[in-house]
Amino acid sequence: MKEDFLQVFKERAGTVETALDGFVKVKDNYQSKIYEAMRYSLLGGGKRLRGVLCICGARMAGGKQEEALPFACAIEMIHAYSLIHDDLPAMDNDDIRRGKPTCHKAFDEATAILAGDALLNGAFELIMNESRVSASNTLAAMKIIAGGAGTEGMIGGQVMDIDAEHTQIGSERLRQLHKLKTGALISAALMSGYSACGGDVKNEETLREYAEKIGLAFQVVDDILDVQGDEKTLGKPLKSDEKNGKSTFVTLNGVEKSKMLARTLSGEAASLVKDMGEEGAFLAWLAEYLSDRKF
Ligand code: GRG
């Protein structure tokens, strides 16, 4: 069963990867460099968790994988932009991401800033060009994605994160920070797929709660991996949080308590959805799988 679900995850991730490759092409014009930088950071390396969640949301609503793909790819493009910008010297100043030099190292800072900007704009352009669902469902899903990525979502979390550097913050503020920085886009991934395919209100709140829990668990594990992971498997150097003076779940509670927190959150998330049909069972497996991830 577990192997089957892992296989499903890999297949969906592969579908998102292939679609991204098809959607974001290098153009043979004066600005070809920007497409190369976009593709450099976008393709080959990410887990595609957000894209897969978007497909899950669509299927939960009774929709098809193909209908979710423009939204799934858009969210992966937004995620890639956030990583490019997060790695810049003005932010976390990281040199390695997804096992290779970060965008500003492989190209230059100006190109990395622009590649991030281009991915963000391209994400919404892609939805408008490629969406196969109704205009009203497309708009509803876009609203969810823009909200998750924006000032009351990921950008808001990034602002809180930068503000909190080299200060000791409490667990309430840390949770809120990560709910926005990491959780908002993860939630938007699932909920935009659901909305794009016309999901009814009945399951909406449960799915949102599920996404919130796995988003937080995902971040707790990220904090643990930053001190205990394997650099090669992770594709980035360890101790980035320490380097940037960040408060994390690990600095606040230690590794063991953080592991327990991740397991509890994932268990709670799994119980919410496990009886919601085949797709619910997959989401329940995914919650547990993520709490034990190594990369
Ligand atoms: C610059 C607006 C802006 C936002 C940056 C996402 C983010 C906000 C910063 C990334 C910092 C970070 C490492 C956050 C921890 C959680 C996280 C988003 C990890 C990376 O996501 P994965 O593990 O990456 O899904 P892959 O490479 O698998 O796609």
PDB file of C-alpha atoms and ligand atoms in Angstrom:
ATOM      1  CA  MET A   1       0.000   0.000   0.000  1.00  0.00           C
ATOM      2  CA  LYS A   2       2.724   2.452   1.065  1.00  0.00           C
ATOM      3  CA  GLU A   3       4.751   1.607  -2.057  1.00  0.00           C
ATOM      4  CA  ASP A   4       1.647   2.155  -4.174  1.00  0.00           C
ATOM      5  CA  PHE A   5       1.102   5.610  -2.721  1.00  0.00           C
ATOM      6  CA  LEU A   6       4.768   6.486  -3.180  1.00  0.00           C
ATOM      7  CA  GLN A   7       4.427   5.409  -6.781  1.00  0.00           C
ATOM      8  CA  VAL A   8       1.340   7.615  -7.176  1.00  0.00           C
ATOM      9  CA  PHE A   9       3.276  10.555  -5.695  1.00  0.00           C
ATOM     10  CA  LYS A  10       6.177   9.979  -8.097  1.00  0.00           C
ATOM     11  CA  GLU A  11       3.873   9.694 -11.098  1.00  0.00           C
ATOM     12  CA  ARG A  12       2.052  12.914 -10.241  1.00  0.00           C
ATOM     13  CA  ALA A  13       5.337  14.724  -9.547  1.00  0.00           C
ATOM     14  CA  GLY A  14       6.638  13.477 -12.897  1.00  0.00           C
ATOM     15  CA  THR A  15       3.535  14.767 -14.657  1.00  0.00           C
ATOM     16  CA  VAL A  16       4.034  18.215 -13.094  1.00  0.00           C
ATOM     17  CA  GLU A  17       7.722  18.190 -14.078  1.00  0.00           C
ATOM     18  CA  THR A  18       6.932  17.311 -17.704  1.00  0.00           C
ATOM     19  CA  ALA A  19       4.203  19.942 -17.866  1.00  0.00           C
ATOM     20  CA  LEU A  20       6.544  22.610 -16.480  1.00  0.00           C
ATOM     21  CA  ASP A  21       9.139  21.665 -19.056  1.00  0.00           C
ATOM     22  CA  GLY A  22       6.543  22.124 -21.766  1.00  0.00           C
ATOM     23  CA  PHE A  23       5.095  25.373 -20.447  1.00  0.00           C
ATOM     24  CA  VAL A  24       8.356  27.257 -19.783  1.00  0.00           C
ATOM     25  CA  LYS A  25      10.484  27.231 -22.920  1.00  0.00           C
ATOM     26  CA  VAL A  26      13.559  29.240 -23.909  1.00  0.00           C
ATOM     27  CA  LYS A  27      12.686  31.743 -26.605  1.00  0.00           C
ATOM     28  CA  ASP A  28      15.190  32.529 -29.318  1.00  0.00           C
ATOM     29  CA  ASN A  29      15.171  36.288 -28.823  1.00  0.00           C
ATOM     30  CA  TYR A  30      17.207  39.049 -27.164  1.00  0.00           C
ATOM     31  CA  GLN A  31      15.921  38.076 -23.726  1.00  0.00           C
ATOM     32  CA  SER A  32      16.685  34.331 -24.010  1.00  0.00           C
ATOM     33  CA  LYS A  33      18.878  34.555 -20.884  1.00  0.00           C
ATOM     34  CA  ILE A  34      15.863  35.109 -18.647  1.00  0.00           C
ATOM     35  CA  TYR A  35      14.179  31.932 -19.888  1.00  0.00           C
ATOM     36  CA  GLU A  36      17.390  29.998 -19.269  1.00  0.00           C
ATOM     37  CA  ALA A  37      17.567  31.311 -15.682  1.00  0.00           C
ATOM     38  CA  MET A  38      13.886  30.488 -15.109  1.00  0.00           C
ATOM     39  CA  ARG A  39      14.310  26.955 -16.374  1.00  0.00           C
ATOM     40  CA  TYR A  40      17.562  26.536 -14.460  1.00  0.00           C
ATOM     41  CA  SER A  41      15.823  27.113 -11.126  1.00  0.00           C
ATOM     42  CA  LEU A  42      12.463  25.638 -12.000  1.00  0.00           C
ATOM     43  CA  LEU A  43      13.294  22.271 -13.497  1.00  0.00           C
ATOM     44  CA  GLY A  44      14.955  19.118 -12.226  1.00  0.00           C
ATOM     45  CA  GLY A  45      15.274  19.096  -8.481  1.00  0.00           C
ATOM     46  CA  GLY A  46      12.122  19.975  -6.607  1.00  0.00           C
ATOM     47  CA  LYS A  47       9.930  17.404  -4.893  1.00  0.00           C
ATOM     48  CA  ARG A  48       6.846  18.931  -6.556  1.00  0.00           C
ATOM     49  CA  LEU A  49       4.893  18.620  -3.316  1.00  0.00           C
ATOM     50  CA  ARG A  50       2.807  21.703  -4.073  1.00  0.00           C
ATOM     51  CA  GLY A  51       2.019  20.582  -7.613  1.00  0.00           C
ATOM     52  CA  VAL A  52       1.003  17.145  -6.358  1.00  0.00           C
ATOM     53  CA  LEU A  53      -1.212  18.698  -3.661  1.00  0.00           C
ATOM     54  CA  CYS A  54      -2.944  20.793  -6.299  1.00  0.00           C
ATOM     55  CA  ILE A  55      -3.718  17.634  -8.257  1.00  0.00           C
ATOM     56  CA  CYS A  56      -5.027  16.025  -5.027  1.00  0.00           C
ATOM     57  CA  GLY A  57      -7.314  19.018  -4.460  1.00  0.00           C
ATOM     58  CA  ALA A  58      -8.690  18.723  -7.981  1.00  0.00           C
ATOM     59  CA  ARG A  59      -9.307  15.003  -7.578  1.00  0.00           C
ATOM     60  CA  MET A  60     -10.944  15.568  -4.185  1.00  0.00           C
ATOM     61  CA  ALA A  61     -13.405  17.839  -5.973  1.00  0.00           C
ATOM     62  CA  GLY A  62     -14.088  15.168  -8.577  1.00  0.00           C
ATOM     63  CA  GLY A  63     -11.931  16.848 -11.220  1.00  0.00           C
ATOM     64  CA  LYS A  64      -9.196  15.501 -13.464  1.00  0.00           C
ATOM     65  CA  GLN A  65      -5.432  15.766 -13.155  1.00  0.00           C
ATOM     66  CA  GLU A  66      -5.210  17.597 -16.522  1.00  0.00           C
ATOM     67  CA  GLU A  67      -7.558  20.281 -15.221  1.00  0.00           C
ATOM     68  CA  ALA A  68      -5.279  20.905 -12.248  1.00  0.00           C
ATOM     69  CA  LEU A  69      -2.032  21.061 -14.237  1.00  0.00           C
ATOM     70  CA  PRO A  70      -1.940  24.789 -15.150  1.00  0.00           C
ATOM     71  CA  PHE A  71      -2.604  25.625 -11.490  1.00  0.00           C
ATOM     72  CA  ALA A  72      -0.142  23.020 -10.208  1.00  0.00           C
ATOM     73  CA  CYS A  73       2.566  24.379 -12.516  1.00  0.00           C
ATOM     74  CA  ALA A  74       1.774  27.975 -11.612  1.00  0.00           C
ATOM     75  CA  ILE A  75       2.225  27.175  -7.935  1.00  0.00           C
ATOM     76  CA  GLU A  76       5.527  25.423  -8.608  1.00  0.00           C
ATOM     77  CA  MET A  77       6.642  28.519 -10.555  1.00  0.00           C
ATOM     78  CA  ILE A  78       5.724  30.750  -7.623  1.00  0.00           C
ATOM     79  CA  HIS A  79       7.522  28.392  -5.255  1.00  0.00           C
ATOM     80  CA  ALA A  80      10.630  28.479  -7.492  1.00  0.00           C
ATOM     81  CA  TYR A  81      10.534  32.290  -7.556  1.00  0.00           C
ATOM     82  CA  SER A  82      10.347  32.387  -3.760  1.00  0.00           C
ATOM     83  CA  LEU A  83      13.369  30.118  -3.472  1.00  0.00           C
ATOM     84  CA  ILE A  84      15.402  32.189  -5.951  1.00  0.00           C
ATOM     85  CA  HIS A  85      14.644  35.394  -4.051  1.00  0.00           C
ATOM     86  CA  ASP A  86      15.092  33.760  -0.647  1.00  0.00           C
ATOM     87  CA  ASP A  87      18.608  32.662  -1.673  1.00  0.00           C
ATOM     88  CA  LEU A  88      19.699  36.179  -2.707  1.00  0.00           C
ATOM     89  CA  PRO A  89      22.377  37.996  -0.667  1.00  0.00           C
ATOM     90  CA  ALA A  90      19.712  40.464   0.547  1.00  0.00           C
ATOM     91  CA  MET A  91      17.801  37.569   2.101  1.00  0.00           C
ATOM     92  CA  ASP A  92      19.360  34.232   3.170  1.00  0.00           C
ATOM     93  CA  ASN A  93      22.447  34.524   0.963  1.00  0.00           C
ATOM     94  CA  ASP A  94      22.667  30.833   0.097  1.00  0.00           C
ATOM     95  CA  ASP A  95      24.947  29.409  -2.576  1.00  0.00           C
ATOM     96  CA  ILE A  96      23.470  25.961  -3.104  1.00  0.00           C
ATOM     97  CA  ARG A  97      19.856  24.942  -3.715  1.00  0.00           C
ATOM     98  CA  ARG A  98      18.450  21.707  -5.088  1.00  0.00           C
ATOM     99  CA  GLY A  99      21.984  20.355  -5.317  1.00  0.00           C
ATOM    100  CA  LYS A 100      23.384  23.053  -7.587  1.00  0.00           C
ATOM    101  CA  PRO A 101      24.519  26.703  -7.401  1.00  0.00           C
ATOM    102  CA  THR A 102      21.670  29.084  -6.618  1.00  0.00           C
ATOM    103  CA  CYS A 103      20.328  31.222  -9.456  1.00  0.00           C
ATOM    104  CA  HIS A 104      22.335  34.338  -8.561  1.00  0.00           C
ATOM    105  CA  LYS A 105      25.516  32.220  -8.399  1.00  0.00           C
ATOM    106  CA  ALA A 106      24.907  30.455 -11.706  1.00  0.00           C
ATOM    107  CA  PHE A 107      23.850  33.712 -13.420  1.00  0.00           C
ATOM    108  CA  ASP A 108      24.068  37.012 -11.522  1.00  0.00           C
ATOM    109  CA  GLU A 109      21.969  38.880  -8.977  1.00  0.00           C
ATOM    110  CA  ALA A 110      20.073  41.034 -11.449  1.00  0.00           C
ATOM    111  CA  THR A 111      19.173  38.007 -13.565  1.00  0.00           C
ATOM    112  CA  ALA A 112      18.075  36.068 -10.453  1.00  0.00           C
ATOM    113  CA  ILE A 113      15.795  38.897  -9.315  1.00  0.00           C
ATOM    114  CA  LEU A 114      14.293  39.136 -12.776  1.00  0.00           C
ATOM    115  CA  ALA A 115      13.956  35.355 -13.153  1.00  0.00           C
ATOM    116  CA  GLY A 116      11.983  35.297  -9.895  1.00  0.00           C
ATOM    117  CA  ASP A 117       9.799  38.175 -11.064  1.00  0.00           C
ATOM    118  CA  ALA A 118       9.287  36.482 -14.416  1.00  0.00           C
ATOM    119  CA  LEU A 119       8.261  33.198 -12.787  1.00  0.00           C
ATOM    120  CA  LEU A 120       5.704  35.000 -10.639  1.00  0.00           C
ATOM    121  CA  ASN A 121       4.156  36.834 -13.574  1.00  0.00           C
ATOM    122  CA  GLY A 122       4.495  33.778 -15.795  1.00  0.00           C
ATOM    123  CA  ALA A 123       2.545  31.716 -13.257  1.00  0.00           C
ATOM    124  CA  PHE A 124      -0.586  33.822 -13.651  1.00  0.00           C
ATOM    125  CA  GLU A 125      -0.092  34.162 -17.400  1.00  0.00           C
ATOM    126  CA  LEU A 126       0.109  30.387 -17.629  1.00  0.00           C
ATOM    127  CA  ILE A 127      -3.199  29.943 -15.813  1.00  0.00           C
ATOM    128  CA  MET A 128      -4.913  32.521 -18.014  1.00  0.00           C
ATOM    129  CA  ASN A 129      -3.571  30.885 -21.187  1.00  0.00           C
ATOM    130  CA  GLU A 130      -3.978  27.247 -20.267  1.00  0.00           C
ATOM    131  CA  SER A 131      -6.869  26.852 -17.838  1.00  0.00           C
ATOM    132  CA  ARG A 132      -9.437  24.329 -19.058  1.00  0.00           C
ATOM    133  CA  VAL A 133     -11.968  24.945 -16.293  1.00  0.00           C
ATOM    134  CA  SER A 134     -14.712  27.590 -16.275  1.00  0.00           C
ATOM    135  CA  ALA A 135     -13.782  31.279 -16.007  1.00  0.00           C
ATOM    136  CA  SER A 136     -15.381  31.567 -12.570  1.00  0.00           C
ATOM    137  CA  ASN A 137     -13.538  28.514 -11.212  1.00  0.00           C
ATOM    138  CA  THR A 138     -10.297  29.779 -12.769  1.00  0.00           C
ATOM    139  CA  LEU A 139     -10.739  33.129 -11.083  1.00  0.00           C
ATOM    140  CA  ALA A 140     -11.586  31.539  -7.725  1.00  0.00           C
ATOM    141  CA  ALA A 141      -8.441  29.384  -7.874  1.00  0.00           C
ATOM    142  CA  MET A 142      -6.276  32.351  -8.943  1.00  0.00           C
ATOM    143  CA  LYS A 143      -7.580  34.312  -5.982  1.00  0.00           C
ATOM    144  CA  ILE A 144      -6.524  31.515  -3.633  1.00  0.00           C
ATOM    145  CA  ILE A 145      -3.057  31.330  -5.214  1.00  0.00           C
ATOM    146  CA  ALA A 146      -2.505  35.104  -5.174  1.00  0.00           C
ATOM    147  CA  GLY A 147      -3.643  35.224  -1.536  1.00  0.00           C
ATOM    148  CA  GLY A 148      -1.378  32.355  -0.508  1.00  0.00           C
ATOM    149  CA  ALA A 149       1.630  33.935  -2.191  1.00  0.00           C
ATOM    150  CA  GLY A 150       0.918  37.503  -1.093  1.00  0.00           C
ATOM    151  CA  THR A 151       1.237  39.838   1.862  1.00  0.00           C
ATOM    152  CA  GLU A 152      -1.240  37.860   3.965  1.00  0.00           C
ATOM    153  CA  GLY A 153       0.497  34.662   2.881  1.00  0.00           C
ATOM    154  CA  MET A 154       4.050  33.725   1.891  1.00  0.00           C
ATOM    155  CA  ILE A 155       5.390  37.269   1.470  1.00  0.00           C
ATOM    156  CA  GLY A 156       3.904  38.236   4.831  1.00  0.00           C
ATOM    157  CA  GLY A 157       5.670  35.258   6.391  1.00  0.00           C
ATOM    158  CA  GLN A 158       8.942  36.202   4.747  1.00  0.00           C
ATOM    159  CA  VAL A 159       8.641  39.729   6.173  1.00  0.00           C
ATOM    160  CA  MET A 160       8.052  38.269   9.649  1.00  0.00           C
ATOM    161  CA  ASP A 161      10.998  35.919   9.132  1.00  0.00           C
ATOM    162  CA  ILE A 162      13.400  38.707   8.220  1.00  0.00           C
ATOM    163  CA  ASP A 163      12.121  40.870  11.091  1.00  0.00           C
ATOM    164  CA  ALA A 164      12.756  38.035  13.523  1.00  0.00           C
ATOM    165  CA  GLU A 165      16.391  37.446  12.519  1.00  0.00           C
ATOM    166  CA  HIS A 166      18.793  37.571  15.464  1.00  0.00           C
ATOM    167  CA  THR A 167      15.889  37.881  17.921  1.00  0.00           C
ATOM    168  CA  GLN A 168      14.407  35.236  20.145  1.00  0.00           C
ATOM    169  CA  ILE A 169      10.722  34.933  19.308  1.00  0.00           C
ATOM    170  CA  GLY A 170       8.063  32.910  21.132  1.00  0.00           C
ATOM    171  CA  SER A 171       6.333  29.816  19.788  1.00  0.00           C
ATOM    172  CA  GLU A 172       3.063  31.633  18.949  1.00  0.00           C
ATOM    173  CA  ARG A 173       4.860  34.103  16.693  1.00  0.00           C
ATOM    174  CA  LEU A 174       6.979  31.335  15.188  1.00  0.00           C
ATOM    175  CA  ARG A 175       3.866  29.324  14.336  1.00  0.00           C
ATOM    176  CA  GLN A 176       2.228  32.357  12.751  1.00  0.00           C
ATOM    177  CA  LEU A 177       5.402  33.117  10.776  1.00  0.00           C
ATOM    178  CA  HIS A 178       5.562  29.590   9.368  1.00  0.00           C
ATOM    179  CA  LYS A 179       1.839  29.358   8.839  1.00  0.00           C
ATOM    180  CA  LEU A 180       2.348  32.222   6.391  1.00  0.00           C
ATOM    181  CA  LYS A 181       5.848  31.651   4.996  1.00  0.00           C
ATOM    182  CA  THR A 182       5.557  27.932   4.318  1.00  0.00           C
ATOM    183  CA  GLY A 183       1.976  26.933   5.093  1.00  0.00           C
ATOM    184  CA  ALA A 184       0.109  29.481   2.997  1.00  0.00           C
ATOM    185  CA  LEU A 185       1.414  28.269  -0.376  1.00  0.00           C
ATOM    186  CA  ILE A 186       1.050  24.618   0.610  1.00  0.00           C
ATOM    187  CA  SER A 187      -2.549  25.312   1.566  1.00  0.00           C
ATOM    188  CA  ALA A 188      -3.138  27.346  -1.596  1.00  0.00           C
ATOM    189  CA  ALA A 189      -1.853  24.403  -3.625  1.00  0.00           C
ATOM    190  CA  LEU A 190      -4.463  21.991  -2.290  1.00  0.00           C
ATOM    191  CA  MET A 191      -7.306  24.500  -2.103  1.00  0.00           C
ATOM    192  CA  SER A 192      -6.747  26.014  -5.557  1.00  0.00           C
ATOM    193  CA  GLY A 193      -6.953  22.569  -7.168  1.00  0.00           C
ATOM    194  CA  TYR A 194     -10.129  21.938  -5.190  1.00  0.00           C
ATOM    195  CA  SER A 195     -11.630  25.264  -6.162  1.00  0.00           C
ATOM    196  CA  ALA A 196     -10.578  25.040  -9.815  1.00  0.00           C
ATOM    197  CA  CYS A 197     -12.569  21.832 -10.096  1.00  0.00           C
ATOM    198  CA  GLY A 198     -15.609  23.232  -8.330  1.00  0.00           C
ATOM    199  CA  GLY A 199     -15.189  21.502  -4.957  1.00  0.00           C
ATOM    200  CA  ASP A 200     -18.216  21.968  -2.703  1.00  0.00           C
ATOM    201  CA  VAL A 201     -18.168  23.724   0.661  1.00  0.00           C
ATOM    202  CA  LYS A 202     -18.801  20.472   2.537  1.00  0.00           C
ATOM    203  CA  ASN A 203     -15.176  19.329   2.627  1.00  0.00           C
ATOM    204  CA  GLU A 204     -13.524  22.701   2.190  1.00  0.00           C
ATOM    205  CA  GLU A 205     -12.887  23.442   5.859  1.00  0.00           C
ATOM    206  CA  THR A 206     -11.528  19.949   6.560  1.00  0.00           C
ATOM    207  CA  LEU A 207      -9.107  20.201   3.656  1.00  0.00           C
ATOM    208  CA  ARG A 208      -7.974  23.652   4.761  1.00  0.00           C
ATOM    209  CA  GLU A 209      -7.347  22.340   8.257  1.00  0.00           C
ATOM    210  CA  TYR A 210      -5.450  19.366   6.834  1.00  0.00           C
ATOM    211  CA  ALA A 211      -3.289  21.668   4.729  1.00  0.00           C
ATOM    212  CA  GLU A 212      -2.559  23.931   7.674  1.00  0.00           C
ATOM    213  CA  LYS A 213      -1.376  20.992   9.749  1.00  0.00           C
ATOM    214  CA  ILE A 214       0.850  19.472   7.063  1.00  0.00           C
ATOM    215  CA  GLY A 215       2.237  22.944   6.254  1.00  0.00           C
ATOM    216  CA  LEU A 216       3.345  23.393   9.831  1.00  0.00           C
ATOM    217  CA  ALA A 217       4.642  19.822  10.087  1.00  0.00           C
ATOM    218  CA  PHE A 218       6.571  20.385   6.856  1.00  0.00           C
ATOM    219  CA  GLN A 219       8.303  23.403   8.361  1.00  0.00           C
ATOM    220  CA  VAL A 220       9.063  21.640  11.653  1.00  0.00           C
ATOM    221  CA  VAL A 221      10.750  18.849   9.668  1.00  0.00           C
ATOM    222  CA  ASP A 222      12.588  21.478   7.606  1.00  0.00           C
ATOM    223  CA  ASP A 223      13.991  22.915  10.834  1.00  0.00           C
ATOM    224  CA  ILE A 224      15.053  19.438  12.010  1.00  0.00           C
ATOM    225  CA  LEU A 225      16.691  18.632   8.672  1.00  0.00           C
ATOM    226  CA  ASP A 226      18.614  21.903   8.809  1.00  0.00           C
ATOM    227  CA  VAL A 227      20.485  20.591  11.838  1.00  0.00           C
ATOM    228  CA  GLN A 228      20.325  16.816  11.348  1.00  0.00           C
ATOM    229  CA  GLY A 229      19.835  16.152   7.654  1.00  0.00           C
ATOM    230  CA  ASP A 230      22.263  14.904   5.059  1.00  0.00           C
ATOM    231  CA  GLU A 231      23.593  17.757   2.903  1.00  0.00           C
ATOM    232  CA  LYS A 232      23.823  15.598  -0.206  1.00  0.00           C
ATOM    233  CA  THR A 233      20.260  14.279   0.091  1.00  0.00           C
ATOM    234  CA  LEU A 234      18.945  17.735   0.956  1.00  0.00           C
ATOM    235  CA  GLY A 235      20.814  19.419  -1.879  1.00  0.00           C
ATOM    236  CA  LYS A 236      21.760  22.386   0.320  1.00  0.00           C
ATOM    237  CA  PRO A 237      24.150  23.071   3.190  1.00  0.00           C
ATOM    238  CA  LEU A 238      23.027  22.485   6.767  1.00  0.00           C
ATOM    239  CA  LYS A 239      22.865  25.128   9.507  1.00  0.00           C
ATOM    240  CA  SER A 240      21.419  27.830   7.246  1.00  0.00           C
ATOM    241  CA  ASP A 241      19.066  28.848  10.094  1.00  0.00           C
ATOM    242  CA  GLU A 242      21.924  29.265  12.544  1.00  0.00           C
ATOM    243  CA  LYS A 243      23.916  31.265   9.967  1.00  0.00           C
ATOM    244  CA  ASN A 244      20.995  33.668   9.602  1.00  0.00           C
ATOM    245  CA  GLY A 245      20.190  33.881  13.317  1.00  0.00           C
ATOM    246  CA  LYS A 246      16.709  32.369  12.903  1.00  0.00           C
ATOM    247  CA  SER A 247      14.478  31.137  15.670  1.00  0.00           C
ATOM    248  CA  THR A 248      13.211  27.692  14.676  1.00  0.00           C
ATOM    249  CA  PHE A 249      11.135  24.936  16.239  1.00  0.00           C
ATOM    250  CA  VAL A 250      14.445  23.252  17.040  1.00  0.00           C
ATOM    251  CA  THR A 251      16.023  26.284  18.749  1.00  0.00           C
ATOM    252  CA  LEU A 252      12.798  26.739  20.726  1.00  0.00           C
ATOM    253  CA  ASN A 253      12.001  23.122  21.668  1.00  0.00           C
ATOM    254  CA  GLY A 254      14.984  20.930  20.752  1.00  0.00           C
ATOM    255  CA  VAL A 255      15.090  18.140  18.181  1.00  0.00           C
ATOM    256  CA  GLU A 256      13.173  15.444  20.039  1.00  0.00           C
ATOM    257  CA  LYS A 257      10.186  17.651  20.931  1.00  0.00           C
ATOM    258  CA  SER A 258      10.158  18.989  17.380  1.00  0.00           C
ATOM    259  CA  LYS A 259      10.040  15.449  15.999  1.00  0.00           C
ATOM    260  CA  MET A 260       7.101  14.723  18.275  1.00  0.00           C
ATOM    261  CA  LEU A 261       5.338  17.884  17.161  1.00  0.00           C
ATOM    262  CA  ALA A 262       5.795  16.953  13.475  1.00  0.00           C
ATOM    263  CA  ARG A 263       4.421  13.460  14.121  1.00  0.00           C
ATOM    264  CA  THR A 264       1.448  14.797  16.101  1.00  0.00           C
ATOM    265  CA  LEU A 265       0.534  17.353  13.443  1.00  0.00           C
ATOM    266  CA  SER A 266       0.823  14.771  10.662  1.00  0.00           C
ATOM    267  CA  GLY A 267      -1.233  12.250  12.617  1.00  0.00           C
ATOM    268  CA  GLU A 268      -3.952  14.842  13.184  1.00  0.00           C
ATOM    269  CA  ALA A 269      -3.884  15.805   9.515  1.00  0.00           C
ATOM    270  CA  ALA A 270      -4.108  12.164   8.446  1.00  0.00           C
ATOM    271  CA  SER A 271      -7.115  11.485  10.708  1.00  0.00           C
ATOM    272  CA  LEU A 272      -8.975  14.390   9.158  1.00  0.00           C
ATOM    273  CA  VAL A 273      -8.903  12.929   5.652  1.00  0.00           C
ATOM    274  CA  LYS A 274      -8.288   9.199   5.918  1.00  0.00           C
ATOM    275  CA  ASP A 275     -11.948   8.277   5.407  1.00  0.00           C
ATOM    276  CA  MET A 276     -12.503  10.644   2.520  1.00  0.00           C
ATOM    277  CA  GLY A 277     -12.291   8.012  -0.218  1.00  0.00           C
ATOM    278  CA  GLU A 278      -9.246   6.937  -2.215  1.00  0.00           C
ATOM    279  CA  GLU A 279      -7.877  10.460  -2.511  1.00  0.00           C
ATOM    280  CA  GLY A 280      -8.327  11.014   1.225  1.00  0.00           C
ATOM    281  CA  ALA A 281      -6.330   7.849   1.902  1.00  0.00           C
ATOM    282  CA  PHE A 282      -3.561   9.169  -0.337  1.00  0.00           C
ATOM    283  CA  LEU A 283      -3.569  12.519   1.499  1.00  0.00           C
ATOM    284  CA  ALA A 284      -3.436  10.685   4.843  1.00  0.00           C
ATOM    285  CA  TRP A 285      -0.408   8.701   3.641  1.00  0.00           C
ATOM    286  CA  LEU A 286       1.186  11.909   2.344  1.00  0.00           C
ATOM    287  CA  ALA A 287       0.864  13.594   5.750  1.00  0.00           C
ATOM    288  CA  GLU A 288       2.690  10.715   7.441  1.00  0.00           C
ATOM    289  CA  TYR A 289       5.250  10.457   4.631  1.00  0.00           C
ATOM    290  CA  LEU A 290       6.132  14.150   4.918  1.00  0.00           C
ATOM    291  CA  SER A 291       6.653  13.977   8.678  1.00  0.00           C
ATOM    292  CA  ASP A 292       9.336  11.357   8.102  1.00  0.00           C
ATOM    293  CA  ARG A 293      10.951  12.873   5.012  1.00  0.00           C
ATOM    294  CA  LYS A 294      14.712  13.064   4.621  1.00  0.00           C
ATOM    295  CA  PHE A 295      14.767  15.770   1.928  1.00  0.00           C
TER     296      PHE A 295
HETATM  297  C1  GRG B   1      11.226  35.506  -1.105  1.00  0.00           C
HETATM  298  C2  GRG B   1       8.773  36.122  -1.118  1.00  0.00           C
HETATM  299  C3  GRG B   1       9.846  35.211  -0.717  1.00  0.00           C
HETATM  300  C4  GRG B   1       9.509  34.172   0.029  1.00  0.00           C
HETATM  301  C5  GRG B   1      10.440  33.132   0.438  1.00  0.00           C
HETATM  302  C6  GRG B   1       9.563  29.799   0.682  1.00  0.00           C
HETATM  303  C7  GRG B   1      10.358  30.878   1.279  1.00  0.00           C
HETATM  304  C8  GRG B   1       9.729  32.214   1.353  1.00  0.00           C
HETATM  305  C9  GRG B   1      11.592  30.689   1.684  1.00  0.00           C
HETATM  306  C10 GRG B   1      12.294  29.400   1.620  1.00  0.00           C
HETATM  307  C11 GRG B   1      12.996  29.204   2.897  1.00  0.00           C
HETATM  308  C12 GRG B   1      12.747  27.865   3.388  1.00  0.00           C
HETATM  309  C13 GRG B   1      13.853  26.893   3.238  1.00  0.00           C
HETATM  310  C14 GRG B   1      11.587  27.571   3.942  1.00  0.00           C
HETATM  311  C15 GRG B   1      11.315  26.249   4.502  1.00  0.00           C
HETATM  312  C16 GRG B   1      10.229  25.502   3.846  1.00  0.00           C
HETATM  313  C17 GRG B   1      10.431  25.441   2.410  1.00  0.00           C
HETATM  314  C18 GRG B   1       9.601  26.323   1.620  1.00  0.00           C
HETATM  315  C19 GRG B   1      11.316  24.598   1.897  1.00  0.00           C
HETATM  316  C20 GRG B   1      11.534  24.407   0.493  1.00  0.00           C
HETATM  317  O1  GRG B   1      10.454  23.701  -0.043  1.00  0.00           O
HETATM  318  P1  GRG B   1      10.627  22.209  -0.580  1.00  0.00           P
HETATM  319  O2  GRG B   1      11.381  21.375   0.411  1.00  0.00           O
HETATM  320  O3  GRG B   1      11.572  22.481  -1.818  1.00  0.00           O
HETATM  321  O4  GRG B   1       9.314  21.701  -1.023  1.00  0.00           O
HETATM  322  P2  GRG B   1      11.704  21.677  -3.191  1.00  0.00           P
HETATM  323  O5  GRG B   1      13.100  22.006  -3.655  1.00  0.00           O
HETATM  324  O6  GRG B   1      11.531  20.211  -2.931  1.00  0.00           O
HETATM  325  O7  GRG B   1      10.659  22.227  -4.086  1.00  0.00           O
END
